[in-house]
Every structure is written in structure tokens, then in C-alpha cells.
Amino acid sequence: MDAVLQLFGRQFWTNFVLAMTMQWFLTIWIGLIRPQNWKLPLKWVGWALFPAFIGEPWSLLIPPISAWFYLLRHRRHLVLIFVNATIVIFLVVVLINDVTRQVAIELWSRKIADGAPAIAARLFFQIFIYSLISLAVSGMHIQPGNLTKLALSRKEQWTVMAMLASLTVLAETSSLIIHHLQISHAMLTFSLSIELVMVLLISASLFGFLQSFFSRQRMRAKYQETLLRTRYDRRISDQVQAIRQFKQIYQKQMLQLGDYLDAEDYEGLAAYYETLNNRWQATSHLAGLEADGLQQLGDPALKSLLFQKILAAQNRGRDLHLEIPDAIVSLPMASMDLLRIVGILLDNAIEAPIVGDRAEIYCAILVYPESYEIAVANPVSMTTPPQINRFLRAGYTTKGNGHGQGLSTVRELIDRTENAALQVALKRGMLYFTVILTKPGR
Amino acid sequence: MLAVYLCEDNPEQLQHYSDVIKRYIMINDYDMVVNLATPSPQELLKALEENPPEYALFFLDIEFPAEKMSGLETAIAIRKLLGFAELVFVTTHSEMALLTFERKVEPMDFIVKDLGRTQIDQKLRENVDYGYQRYTNYLGNTENLFSYSIGGRNFSLPMGDVYFVATAETPHKVTVHAANQLVEFPGFLKDIADQYPELYRTDKSFLVNIDNVSGIDSENRRLIFPNGDETDVATRRFHEVKTLVQKHLKS
């Protein structure tokens, strides 16, 4: 070990190993550096040689700075949060390095603590801590990409950065004191304990920070769920309302018919019957609902959603054709996600501008040997077709502001559902969305 | 030879369609023949089983009140029997379960009877043209296909439509970006790269159909497609890709 150390000097190896671990961590942390294959560690070795040959402590700044420039070029919005994260990591590393060194000095002696085996052991210990953090990072999915989703505002980020920066200054001074000043044993113990307290504080605050993050996220999910639930409840009461209205109209018409019969006014009866006939045609959709295939569907929530959308389509003067040719007990997807997807796709079709006189919207749920399929289709303009490649990005819409967030949500939900696939196609003046759900165990 | 089959339970309409199509084939001197015009789907299937045509174009009604079989079942049976079969449904508006047909048998077109005679005749001729065009394309093997499978079902689209294939944000999913289509399904880019060597791997996460690149952004090292989509190109491949694309753009 000594011989190897002498070959390049102590700083060389320290820098080399630290740069390697740093890069490993950055890769896991940023998660965007590509390609991530077996050649990647070799690249790390290459890059780690730079700070190693420079051999100064400051050269260890090279990996994070280059990562920072990478982000600045490619993912600008992640820059700030990356700086914060790096400071945290830096703090942990510096403090751990100091503490372990100091503990070694306390336990054995300065000579042993600065000897090659002790340095190696310290490096190993650091790598161990790094790995722990890295595992936690990848395990908890707290890469910056996900962190931005947690909706930290810019202000919050700057505040955190200011706090972290002041902590860094503190840590640096204390490390300077420990390493370079000849101080008494008591003083040393004192500063050591302060460092220890800082390490604990940082870990604790980090933990609390993430905890609040995740609880915030959970709260939001819960909120959305209750929102959906109440919407669902409202839907049911709307339906009850519609049926009650239908009953009232029906009774009134019956009475009216009876009046004509009592008065033996057959001409009036015939005239009234004519008007009724027209009206019955308007309500035939309601009566025809069962025939439309809803009774084939076992999932009550989905059934209710489809029923509601048929009514909503009618209100907008559109005709929603439902095709469910085979019986379906349930669909292999989380119920809330499924409802959101179907709701968004149907809303999108219903709210799309009417093209010419083609007001139909089609929705089908089909069964195949190994999969289910939910398809929605609506007519679109042939001359200015919608740009489907933009559809699934956030914010695209043909309906003015405030719409269009939905379709990117569909993609997100499909993305995270393992057995789901999505096809979007333009064909013969129609826009088709098809969600394919493979049956589990296939 | 492209064989044409007609199945329609109204004998007058059947005769009329058959006449229109025969006349149109003759005028255009297409390598086509009307093999059978029948009111019964069973008879149609029997004829196909006894004497299966290599290439066929079908005009089918959907409802056959007198028969046990529906147009959909007939179409599914035809798809199972024949390798190359183009299907056109001729039907009244109300009986059309558009999506079910579209998804289960992928017809070439629907002709709606409610449109009136002249419109129907026009559509019949258009579909003869279109069917014949697909047939000749198929024979000339100009139509290279990009196929993929989801849940045991195979889908395909013309390779000429494919712009690029990219990894999705979640691992194990890929997206196919094509003219008028966007597909996301579980799969691996590497498998697709192995299957279609004509697609060029410009970057870890992109497989590009160089034929469809419409521009190049040298500054950001990106390729631009007709629909405005862009893909990254890895630094070390950029030079090679650029030469390829420029060669293609010039031709």
C-alpha cells in the first residue's frame, strides 16, 4: 500500500478515489448522463485522473462544476436545486472526513491517523457513506427531475441555498481549525463535538425536509382522489336528477293523453301524439343507453363515468356512440387512473370543435385474448389536422387556454402503468386514441 | 391478379355495386377481376376456403338479418384465412360500430349508404383505386413495414412513415413517432435496433429513420423532422450522421 501511495503521492490517490465516488454519485443523482452502460466506470476513471494529477484539494471541485455546466446547458431549471444538493453532499463529506480523522487521532495517534492505511480506511468509509446516500437517492426517487415535481418554489430554493452556503463556511472554518492550528486537546474535543452536532443537525434537517416533501406529495394525491370522488358522487346525483325529470315528463304526457281521451278529441290527440313522437325520439337516447353496451360493463365507477359522458355529449349537441360488444368484469388498471384516463380522453373528444356536420364521438371497450382495449375517436379537420406529436406534451390544445393539460396526464399515467400502451393516430379525418392494457400474467 | 369479392344482402344493390366496379376495372384496365358477388357471407367464406385467392379486395355489408353471421365475424374470418386482404364496409350509418370494426379488422374504408347513389359510386371507385394501389405496392415490395406487438397482437405501419423511435421517460417503454401516429408501448430500444438495422442509432435514446429527417441543427447537434420534432445526436456520431443526412437531403 505504501509503495503504491509513494508512486503518485497521497493527494493523488485521495483525489482519484474521491473524484470517482463523486462521479458515481452525480450520475445517480442527475440520472441524465448517458449512456449508462458498462463503459461508464471507465469514463469515470478517465475523468477522475484530471483532479488526481492536479493533486490539489481544490481540483476536487472539477467533477461537480462540470456536472453543473452540463445541467446549465441541457436542463437549466435543475441548476439551482443541483447546487443545493451538491452543497449538502459536500458538507457531509467534509464533516465525515474531519470527524473520522479526528476520531482516529483521539483513539490512536496523529501519526497513525495520517498514515497510509488510515487514509485508505477513511476513503473506504467515505465511499461507504456515499453509497448509502446514493442508494437512498435512487431508492427514494429524489433525483432533481423528481424534486422539481415536488413544487419547491424558486424562493424556497434560494433560501435553502443561502442557509447551506453559511453552513459551508462554518464547516470550512472548523475544518481549517482542526487541520492547521495547533490547538489544545480540550479545544479539539470541543470543535469535534460541534462538528458532530452539525452532522447530526444536517442529517436531521435533511430527513425532515424530505419527510415534509413526501407528505406534501401524499396530501396532493389524496386531494386529487377526493376531488375525483366528489365528482363521481355528483355524477350519480345528476343521473338521479335526469331520471326523475324523465319520470315527471312521462307522467305529465300520460295525463295529457288521458285528457284528450276524456274529451274524445281524437284530432287533438293525433296532433299531440305527433309532437310526442318527436320528443320520444329525443329521449330515445336515454332509453337506448342499456342497449348501447353499458350493461356489459362490470366496473360501476367506469359505467357511471361513461353514462355521465354520454349525457354531457348530448348537452353539447354531440352524439357519443358506445361500443362494448363483449362482457367485461373489470379492467387491469388502478381504478382512479383508469377513470382519469377515460375521462380525459372523452372530455377531449367532446370538447373538440365540431367538424362540418360530423358530431359523432366513438368510444369502445374491446376484449382480446391477451388484452383489453379502450378506444376513443372523434372527427377532426382534414385541412388543419391537429399535430399529434405535440398532443402529449404539457399544454398543447386546440381549444384555447386552460385546456390540454389532460393529454399529457394521460401519457404520464400510461407511462407509469407497466401493462399499458398507447396509440394515437390520425386516419381518414378521425383522431383515434387507443389504450391497450395487457392482461396480467401474460 | 387482385380478386374482388362482394357481399350484400340486397340483390339490387349487389348488382349495382358489382356493375360499377366491373366497369371501373375495365376502363382503367386494372389487373383485377370480380370473383364473386353474393348475398350470403357463408357462401363467401365457403368460396374462399375452396379456392383461396392470393390477393383479394372485399366489399362487405355489415348486417345480414337473414343469416347467422354478421359482417364483423365474416371480416375476422377473412383476416384469418387470407394474408393479403383489403376490406371495405358498405353499410348504413346506424349499424356501424365504427371503432369495433376499425380496431378488430382494420378495414381500408367505410362506405356509408346514406350518402346517396352518386357518392357511393364515387367511393366504390376510389376504393378500387386505393386497393389496387396497395396491391401493386405490396407486389413491388416498396412498402417496408415497421411492426411491433402489444399484448400478443401485431401492429404495423409503413416504414416510410416512421420518423424515429425513442425511449420513454420510464424504463422498458419506447415511443414510436411517425407521420400521423404516435405509439408508446413496453419494449426495448435495443431489440428494435436489432430488428430494423435501417434505423440509425444517433444517441443512447434515439433510433432515427434518416430518410425522414428534414433538417439539421448543427449548433445543438439535433435532427429536425417534418412535424417539428427534434432528436439528439451523440457528439461522436454527429459527423457521420450529418454526412448521411446531407447526402439524403440533397438527393
Coordinates of C-alpha atoms in Angstrom, one line a residue, chain A:
Chain A
M1 CA 0.0 0.0 0.0
D2 CA 2.8 2.4 1.0
A3 CA 4.6 1.6 -2.2
V4 CA 1.6 2.4 -4.3
L5 CA 1.0 5.5 -2.4
Q6 CA 4.5 6.7 -2.9
L7 CA 4.2 6.1 -6.6
F8 CA 1.9 9.1 -7.1
G9 CA 1.7 10.7 -3.7
R10 CA -1.0 10.7 -1.2
Q11 CA -3.1 13.5 -2.6
F12 CA -3.2 11.8 -6.0
W13 CA -4.9 8.7 -4.6
T14 CA -7.2 10.7 -2.3
N15 CA -8.3 12.9 -5.2
F16 CA -8.7 10.0 -7.5
V17 CA -10.9 7.9 -5.2
L18 CA -13.0 10.9 -4.2
A19 CA -13.5 12.1 -7.8
M20 CA -14.5 8.6 -8.7
T21 CA -17.1 8.4 -6.0
M22 CA -18.3 11.9 -6.7
Q23 CA -18.9 11.0 -10.3
W24 CA -20.7 7.9 -9.4
F25 CA -22.9 9.8 -7.1
L26 CA -23.5 12.6 -9.6
T27 CA -24.5 10.1 -12.2
I28 CA -27.1 8.5 -9.9
W29 CA -28.2 11.9 -8.7
I30 CA -28.6 13.6 -12.0
G31 CA -29.6 10.5 -13.8
L32 CA -29.4 12.0 -17.2
I33 CA -25.8 11.4 -18.2
R34 CA -25.9 8.9 -21.0
P35 CA -25.1 6.3 -21.9
Q36 CA -25.2 4.4 -18.6
N37 CA -23.6 1.2 -19.6
W38 CA -20.5 -0.8 -18.5
K39 CA -18.2 1.7 -20.1
L40 CA -19.3 4.4 -17.8
P41 CA -17.0 3.4 -14.9
L42 CA -14.1 3.5 -17.4
K43 CA -15.1 7.1 -18.3
W44 CA -15.1 7.9 -14.6
V45 CA -11.6 6.7 -14.3
G46 CA -10.6 8.9 -17.2
W47 CA -12.2 12.0 -15.8
A48 CA -11.0 11.2 -12.2
L49 CA -7.4 11.3 -13.4
F50 CA -7.6 15.0 -14.0
P51 CA -8.2 16.1 -10.4
A52 CA -5.8 13.3 -9.4
F53 CA -2.9 14.6 -11.5
I54 CA -3.6 18.2 -10.5
G55 CA -3.3 16.9 -7.0
E56 CA -4.6 19.9 -5.2
P57 CA -7.6 19.8 -2.9
W58 CA -9.5 22.4 -5.0
S59 CA -9.3 20.2 -8.1
L60 CA -12.0 18.1 -6.5
L61 CA -14.3 20.9 -7.5
I62 CA -13.9 19.9 -11.1
P63 CA -16.5 17.0 -11.3
P64 CA -19.4 18.9 -9.7
I65 CA -18.6 22.0 -11.7
S66 CA -18.6 20.1 -14.9
A67 CA -21.8 18.4 -13.9
W68 CA -23.2 21.9 -13.2
F69 CA -22.2 23.1 -16.7
Y70 CA -23.8 20.1 -18.2
L71 CA -27.1 21.0 -16.4
L72 CA -26.7 24.6 -17.4
R73 CA -26.6 23.6 -21.0
H74 CA -29.2 20.9 -21.0
R75 CA -31.5 21.2 -18.0
R76 CA -31.4 24.8 -16.9
H77 CA -34.2 24.5 -14.4
L78 CA -32.3 21.9 -12.4
V79 CA -29.3 24.1 -11.9
L80 CA -30.3 25.7 -8.6
I81 CA -31.6 22.5 -7.0
F82 CA -28.4 20.8 -8.1
V83 CA -26.2 23.4 -6.4
N84 CA -28.2 22.9 -3.2
A85 CA -27.8 19.2 -3.3
T86 CA -24.1 19.4 -4.0
I87 CA -23.6 21.6 -1.0
V88 CA -25.3 19.1 1.2
I89 CA -23.2 16.3 -0.1
F90 CA -20.0 18.4 0.2
L91 CA -20.9 19.2 3.8
V92 CA -21.5 15.6 4.7
V93 CA -18.2 14.6 3.1
V94 CA -16.1 17.3 4.7
L95 CA -17.6 16.7 8.0
I96 CA -17.3 13.0 7.9
N97 CA -13.7 13.2 6.7
D98 CA -12.8 15.5 9.6
V99 CA -14.7 13.6 12.2
T100 CA -13.2 10.2 11.2
R101 CA -9.7 11.7 11.1
Q102 CA -10.2 13.3 14.5
V103 CA -11.7 10.1 16.0
A104 CA -8.6 8.2 14.7
I105 CA -6.3 10.8 16.3
E106 CA -8.2 10.5 19.6
L107 CA -8.2 6.8 19.5
W108 CA -4.7 6.1 18.4
S109 CA -2.3 8.9 17.5
R110 CA -1.8 11.6 14.9
K111 CA 0.9 9.5 13.2
I112 CA -1.3 6.6 12.7
A113 CA -4.2 8.8 11.7
D114 CA -2.2 10.4 8.9
G115 CA -0.6 7.1 7.8
A116 CA -1.5 5.4 4.6
P117 CA -3.7 2.7 6.0
A118 CA -5.7 5.2 7.9
I119 CA -6.3 7.4 4.9
A120 CA -7.3 4.4 2.9
A121 CA -9.7 3.3 5.6
R122 CA -11.1 6.8 5.7
L123 CA -11.6 6.8 2.0
F124 CA -13.4 3.5 2.2
F125 CA -15.6 4.8 5.0
Q126 CA -16.4 7.8 2.8
I127 CA -17.2 5.6 -0.1
F128 CA -19.4 3.6 2.2
I129 CA -21.3 6.8 3.2
Y130 CA -21.5 7.9 -0.4
S131 CA -23.0 4.6 -1.4
L132 CA -25.5 4.8 1.4
I133 CA -26.7 8.2 0.3
S134 CA -26.6 7.2 -3.4
L135 CA -28.8 4.1 -2.6
A136 CA -31.1 6.3 -0.7
V137 CA -31.3 8.8 -3.5
S138 CA -32.1 6.3 -6.2
G139 CA -34.3 4.3 -3.8
M140 CA -36.4 7.3 -2.8
H141 CA -36.5 8.7 -6.4
I142 CA -35.4 12.1 -5.2
Q143 CA -33.4 13.0 -8.3
P144 CA -33.6 16.6 -9.3
G145 CA -36.1 15.8 -12.0
N146 CA -38.5 14.4 -9.4
L147 CA -37.6 17.1 -6.9
T148 CA -38.9 19.8 -9.3
K149 CA -42.2 18.0 -9.4
L150 CA -42.5 18.5 -5.7
A151 CA -43.0 22.1 -6.4
L152 CA -40.3 23.8 -4.5
S153 CA -40.6 27.4 -5.4
R154 CA -37.6 29.4 -6.6
K155 CA -37.7 31.5 -3.4
E156 CA -37.6 28.4 -1.3
Q157 CA -34.7 27.1 -3.2
W158 CA -32.7 30.3 -2.8
T159 CA -33.4 30.4 0.9
V160 CA -32.2 26.8 1.3
M161 CA -29.1 27.7 -0.7
A162 CA -28.3 30.7 1.5
M163 CA -28.6 28.6 4.6
L164 CA -26.5 25.8 3.1
A165 CA -23.8 28.3 2.0
S166 CA -23.5 29.7 5.5
L167 CA -23.2 26.2 6.9
T168 CA -20.5 25.5 4.4
V169 CA -18.5 28.5 5.5
L170 CA -18.9 27.3 9.1
A171 CA -17.8 23.8 8.2
E172 CA -14.8 25.0 6.2
T173 CA -13.6 27.2 9.1
S174 CA -13.9 24.5 11.6
S175 CA -12.1 22.1 9.4
L176 CA -9.3 24.7 8.9
I177 CA -9.1 25.0 12.7
I178 CA -8.9 21.3 13.2
H179 CA -6.3 20.6 10.5
H180 CA -4.0 23.5 10.6
L181 CA -4.0 25.2 14.0
Q182 CA -2.2 23.8 17.0
I183 CA -5.0 23.7 19.5
S184 CA -5.3 22.2 22.8
H185 CA -6.9 18.8 23.4
A186 CA -9.9 20.2 25.1
M187 CA -10.5 22.7 22.2
L188 CA -10.2 19.9 19.8
T189 CA -12.7 17.8 21.5
F190 CA -15.0 20.8 21.6
S191 CA -14.8 21.6 17.9
L192 CA -15.1 17.9 17.2
S193 CA -18.3 17.7 19.1
I194 CA -19.6 20.8 17.3
E195 CA -18.9 19.1 14.1
L196 CA -20.7 16.0 15.2
V197 CA -23.6 18.1 16.2
M198 CA -23.6 19.7 12.8
V199 CA -23.5 16.4 11.0
L200 CA -26.5 15.3 13.1
L201 CA -28.3 18.5 12.5
I202 CA -27.8 18.4 8.8
S203 CA -28.9 14.8 8.6
A204 CA -31.9 15.5 10.8
S205 CA -33.0 18.6 8.8
L206 CA -32.5 16.7 5.5
F207 CA -34.7 14.0 6.8
G208 CA -37.3 16.4 8.0
F209 CA -37.1 18.3 4.7
L210 CA -37.7 15.1 2.6
Q211 CA -40.4 14.0 5.0
S212 CA -42.3 17.1 4.5
F213 CA -41.8 16.8 0.8
F214 CA -43.3 13.4 0.6
S215 CA -46.1 14.2 2.9
R216 CA -46.9 17.2 0.7
Q217 CA -47.0 14.9 -2.3
R218 CA -49.2 12.4 -0.5
M219 CA -51.5 15.2 0.5
R220 CA -51.8 16.3 -3.1
A221 CA -52.6 12.8 -4.3
K222 CA -55.2 12.5 -1.6
Y223 CA -56.7 15.8 -2.5
Q224 CA -57.0 14.7 -6.1
E225 CA -58.6 11.5 -5.1
T226 CA -61.2 13.2 -3.0
L227 CA -61.8 15.6 -5.8
L228 CA -62.5 12.7 -8.2
R229 CA -64.7 11.0 -5.5
T230 CA -66.8 14.1 -5.1
R231 CA -67.1 14.5 -8.8
Y232 CA -68.2 10.9 -9.0
D233 CA -70.8 11.4 -6.3
R234 CA -72.1 14.5 -8.1
R235 CA -72.3 12.4 -11.3
I236 CA -74.6 9.9 -9.6
S237 CA -76.9 12.6 -8.3
D238 CA -77.0 14.2 -11.7
Q239 CA -78.2 10.9 -13.1
V240 CA -80.8 10.5 -10.4
Q241 CA -81.9 14.0 -11.3
A242 CA -82.1 13.2 -15.0
I243 CA -84.2 10.1 -14.3
R244 CA -86.6 12.0 -12.0
Q245 CA -87.1 14.6 -14.7
F246 CA -87.8 11.9 -17.2
K247 CA -90.4 10.4 -14.9
Q248 CA -92.1 13.7 -14.4
I249 CA -92.3 14.5 -18.1
Y250 CA -93.6 11.0 -18.7
Q251 CA -96.4 11.3 -16.1
K252 CA -97.4 14.7 -17.5
Q253 CA -97.7 13.3 -21.0
M254 CA -99.8 10.4 -19.8
L255 CA -102.2 12.8 -18.1
Q256 CA -102.4 14.9 -21.1
L257 CA -103.2 11.9 -23.3
G258 CA -105.9 10.9 -20.8
D259 CA -107.4 14.4 -21.0
Y260 CA -107.7 14.2 -24.8
L261 CA -109.3 10.8 -24.5
D262 CA -111.8 12.0 -21.9
A263 CA -112.8 14.9 -24.1
E264 CA -113.0 12.4 -27.0
D265 CA -110.9 15.0 -29.1
Y266 CA -109.3 12.5 -31.4
E267 CA -107.9 15.1 -33.8
G268 CA -106.2 16.9 -30.9
L269 CA -105.0 13.5 -29.7
A270 CA -103.5 12.7 -33.0
A271 CA -101.8 16.2 -33.2
Y272 CA -100.5 15.8 -29.7
Y273 CA -99.2 12.3 -30.4
E274 CA -97.2 13.7 -33.3
T275 CA -95.4 16.1 -31.1
L276 CA -94.8 13.4 -28.5
N277 CA -93.3 11.2 -31.2
N278 CA -90.7 13.8 -31.9
R279 CA -90.0 14.2 -28.2
W280 CA -89.7 10.5 -27.7
Q281 CA -87.0 10.5 -30.3
A282 CA -85.1 13.0 -28.3
T283 CA -85.3 10.8 -25.2
S284 CA -84.7 7.6 -27.1
H285 CA -81.0 8.0 -26.3
L286 CA -81.8 7.7 -22.7
A287 CA -83.9 4.6 -23.3
G288 CA -81.3 3.2 -25.6
L289 CA -78.5 3.5 -23.1
E290 CA -78.7 0.0 -21.9
A291 CA -78.6 -1.3 -25.4
D292 CA -75.5 0.7 -26.0
G293 CA -73.5 -1.8 -24.2
L294 CA -73.2 -0.3 -20.7
Q295 CA -74.8 -3.4 -19.2
Q296 CA -71.8 -5.3 -20.5
L297 CA -69.6 -3.4 -18.2
G298 CA -69.0 -4.7 -14.7
D299 CA -67.0 -1.8 -13.3
P300 CA -69.6 0.5 -11.7
A301 CA -67.5 3.6 -11.5
L302 CA -66.5 3.4 -15.2
K303 CA -70.1 2.7 -16.1
S304 CA -71.2 5.8 -14.3
L305 CA -68.5 7.9 -15.9
L306 CA -69.5 6.7 -19.4
F307 CA -73.1 7.3 -18.7
Q308 CA -72.3 10.8 -17.5
K309 CA -70.2 11.5 -20.6
I310 CA -73.0 10.4 -22.9
L311 CA -75.2 13.0 -21.2
A312 CA -72.5 15.6 -21.4
A313 CA -72.0 14.9 -25.1
Q314 CA -75.7 15.3 -25.7
N315 CA -75.8 18.6 -23.9
R316 CA -73.1 19.8 -26.3
G317 CA -75.1 18.6 -29.2
R318 CA -72.8 15.7 -29.8
D319 CA -73.5 12.0 -30.2
L320 CA -71.4 9.6 -28.2
H321 CA -71.5 6.1 -29.6
L322 CA -70.6 3.5 -27.1
E323 CA -69.4 0.1 -28.3
I324 CA -68.9 -2.7 -25.8
P325 CA -69.6 -5.9 -27.7
D326 CA -68.3 -8.3 -25.0
A327 CA -68.9 -8.6 -21.3
I328 CA -66.2 -7.0 -19.2
V329 CA -65.9 -7.7 -15.4
S330 CA -63.0 -5.3 -14.7
L331 CA -60.1 -3.8 -16.4
P332 CA -56.5 -4.4 -15.3
M333 CA -55.6 -0.9 -14.2
A334 CA -55.8 1.1 -11.0
S335 CA -59.4 2.3 -10.8
M336 CA -58.6 6.0 -10.3
D337 CA -56.0 6.1 -13.1
L338 CA -58.4 4.4 -15.4
L339 CA -61.2 6.8 -14.6
R340 CA -58.9 9.7 -15.2
I341 CA -57.6 8.4 -18.5
V342 CA -61.1 7.6 -19.9
G343 CA -62.5 10.9 -18.5
I344 CA -59.7 13.0 -20.1
L345 CA -59.9 11.2 -23.4
L346 CA -63.7 11.6 -23.6
D347 CA -63.7 15.2 -22.4
N348 CA -61.1 16.0 -25.1
A349 CA -63.3 14.4 -27.8
I350 CA -66.5 16.1 -26.5
E351 CA -64.9 19.5 -26.3
A352 CA -63.2 19.2 -29.7
P353 CA -64.6 21.6 -32.2
I354 CA -67.4 20.1 -34.4
V355 CA -66.1 19.5 -37.9
G356 CA -68.7 20.1 -40.6
D357 CA -71.8 18.1 -39.7
R358 CA -69.9 15.2 -38.2
A359 CA -70.8 15.4 -34.5
E360 CA -70.3 11.8 -33.6
I361 CA -67.8 10.6 -31.0
Y362 CA -67.0 7.0 -30.7
C363 CA -65.9 5.1 -27.6
A364 CA -65.3 1.4 -27.5
I365 CA -64.0 -1.1 -24.9
L366 CA -62.9 -4.3 -26.6
V367 CA -61.7 -7.6 -25.4
Y368 CA -58.9 -9.6 -26.9
P369 CA -57.4 -12.9 -25.9
E370 CA -54.5 -11.3 -24.1
S371 CA -55.5 -7.7 -23.6
Y372 CA -58.2 -5.1 -23.3
E373 CA -58.5 -2.0 -25.4
I374 CA -60.2 1.3 -24.7
A375 CA -60.6 3.4 -27.9
V376 CA -61.9 6.9 -28.3
A377 CA -62.3 8.6 -31.7
N378 CA -63.6 11.9 -32.8
P379 CA -63.7 13.7 -36.2
V380 CA -61.0 16.3 -36.9
S381 CA -60.5 18.7 -39.6
M382 CA -58.8 17.2 -42.6
T383 CA -57.3 20.5 -43.8
T384 CA -55.8 21.6 -40.5
P385 CA -55.3 18.3 -38.6
P386 CA -54.1 18.5 -35.0
Q387 CA -50.4 17.9 -34.5
I388 CA -50.4 14.7 -32.6
N389 CA -46.7 14.8 -31.8
R390 CA -47.4 17.9 -29.7
F391 CA -50.5 16.4 -28.1
L392 CA -48.9 14.6 -25.3
R393 CA -46.6 17.3 -24.2
A394 CA -48.0 19.5 -21.5
G395 CA -50.1 22.4 -22.6
Y396 CA -51.0 21.6 -26.2
T397 CA -54.6 22.3 -27.0
T398 CA -56.9 23.2 -29.9
K399 CA -59.5 24.6 -27.6
G400 CA -58.0 27.8 -26.2
N401 CA -56.2 28.3 -22.9
G402 CA -56.8 26.2 -19.8
H403 CA -57.3 23.0 -21.7
G404 CA -54.9 20.5 -22.9
Q405 CA -53.1 19.6 -19.6
G406 CA -55.2 16.5 -19.7
L407 CA -53.5 14.7 -22.6
S408 CA -50.1 14.9 -21.0
T409 CA -51.6 13.5 -17.9
V410 CA -52.8 10.5 -19.9
R411 CA -49.3 9.9 -21.2
E412 CA -47.9 10.2 -17.7
L413 CA -50.4 7.6 -16.4
I414 CA -49.7 5.3 -19.3
D415 CA -46.0 5.7 -18.7
R416 CA -46.1 4.6 -15.1
T417 CA -48.5 1.7 -15.7
E418 CA -46.4 -1.2 -16.6
N419 CA -49.0 -3.1 -18.7
A420 CA -50.3 -0.1 -20.6
A421 CA -49.6 1.0 -24.1
L422 CA -51.0 4.0 -26.1
Q423 CA -51.6 4.5 -29.7
V424 CA -52.6 7.9 -31.2
A425 CA -53.4 8.0 -34.9
L426 CA -55.0 10.3 -37.5
K427 CA -56.8 8.3 -40.1
R428 CA -59.5 9.4 -42.7
G429 CA -60.3 12.6 -40.8
M430 CA -60.6 10.9 -37.5
L431 CA -58.4 11.1 -34.4
Y432 CA -58.0 7.8 -32.6
F433 CA -56.7 7.3 -29.1
T434 CA -56.3 3.7 -28.1
V435 CA -55.2 2.5 -24.7
I436 CA -54.2 -1.2 -24.6
L437 CA -54.0 -2.9 -21.3
T438 CA -52.4 -6.4 -21.3
K439 CA -54.0 -8.9 -19.0
P440 CA -51.8 -9.6 -16.0
G441 CA -49.7 -12.7 -16.1
R442 CA -49.2 -12.6 -19.9

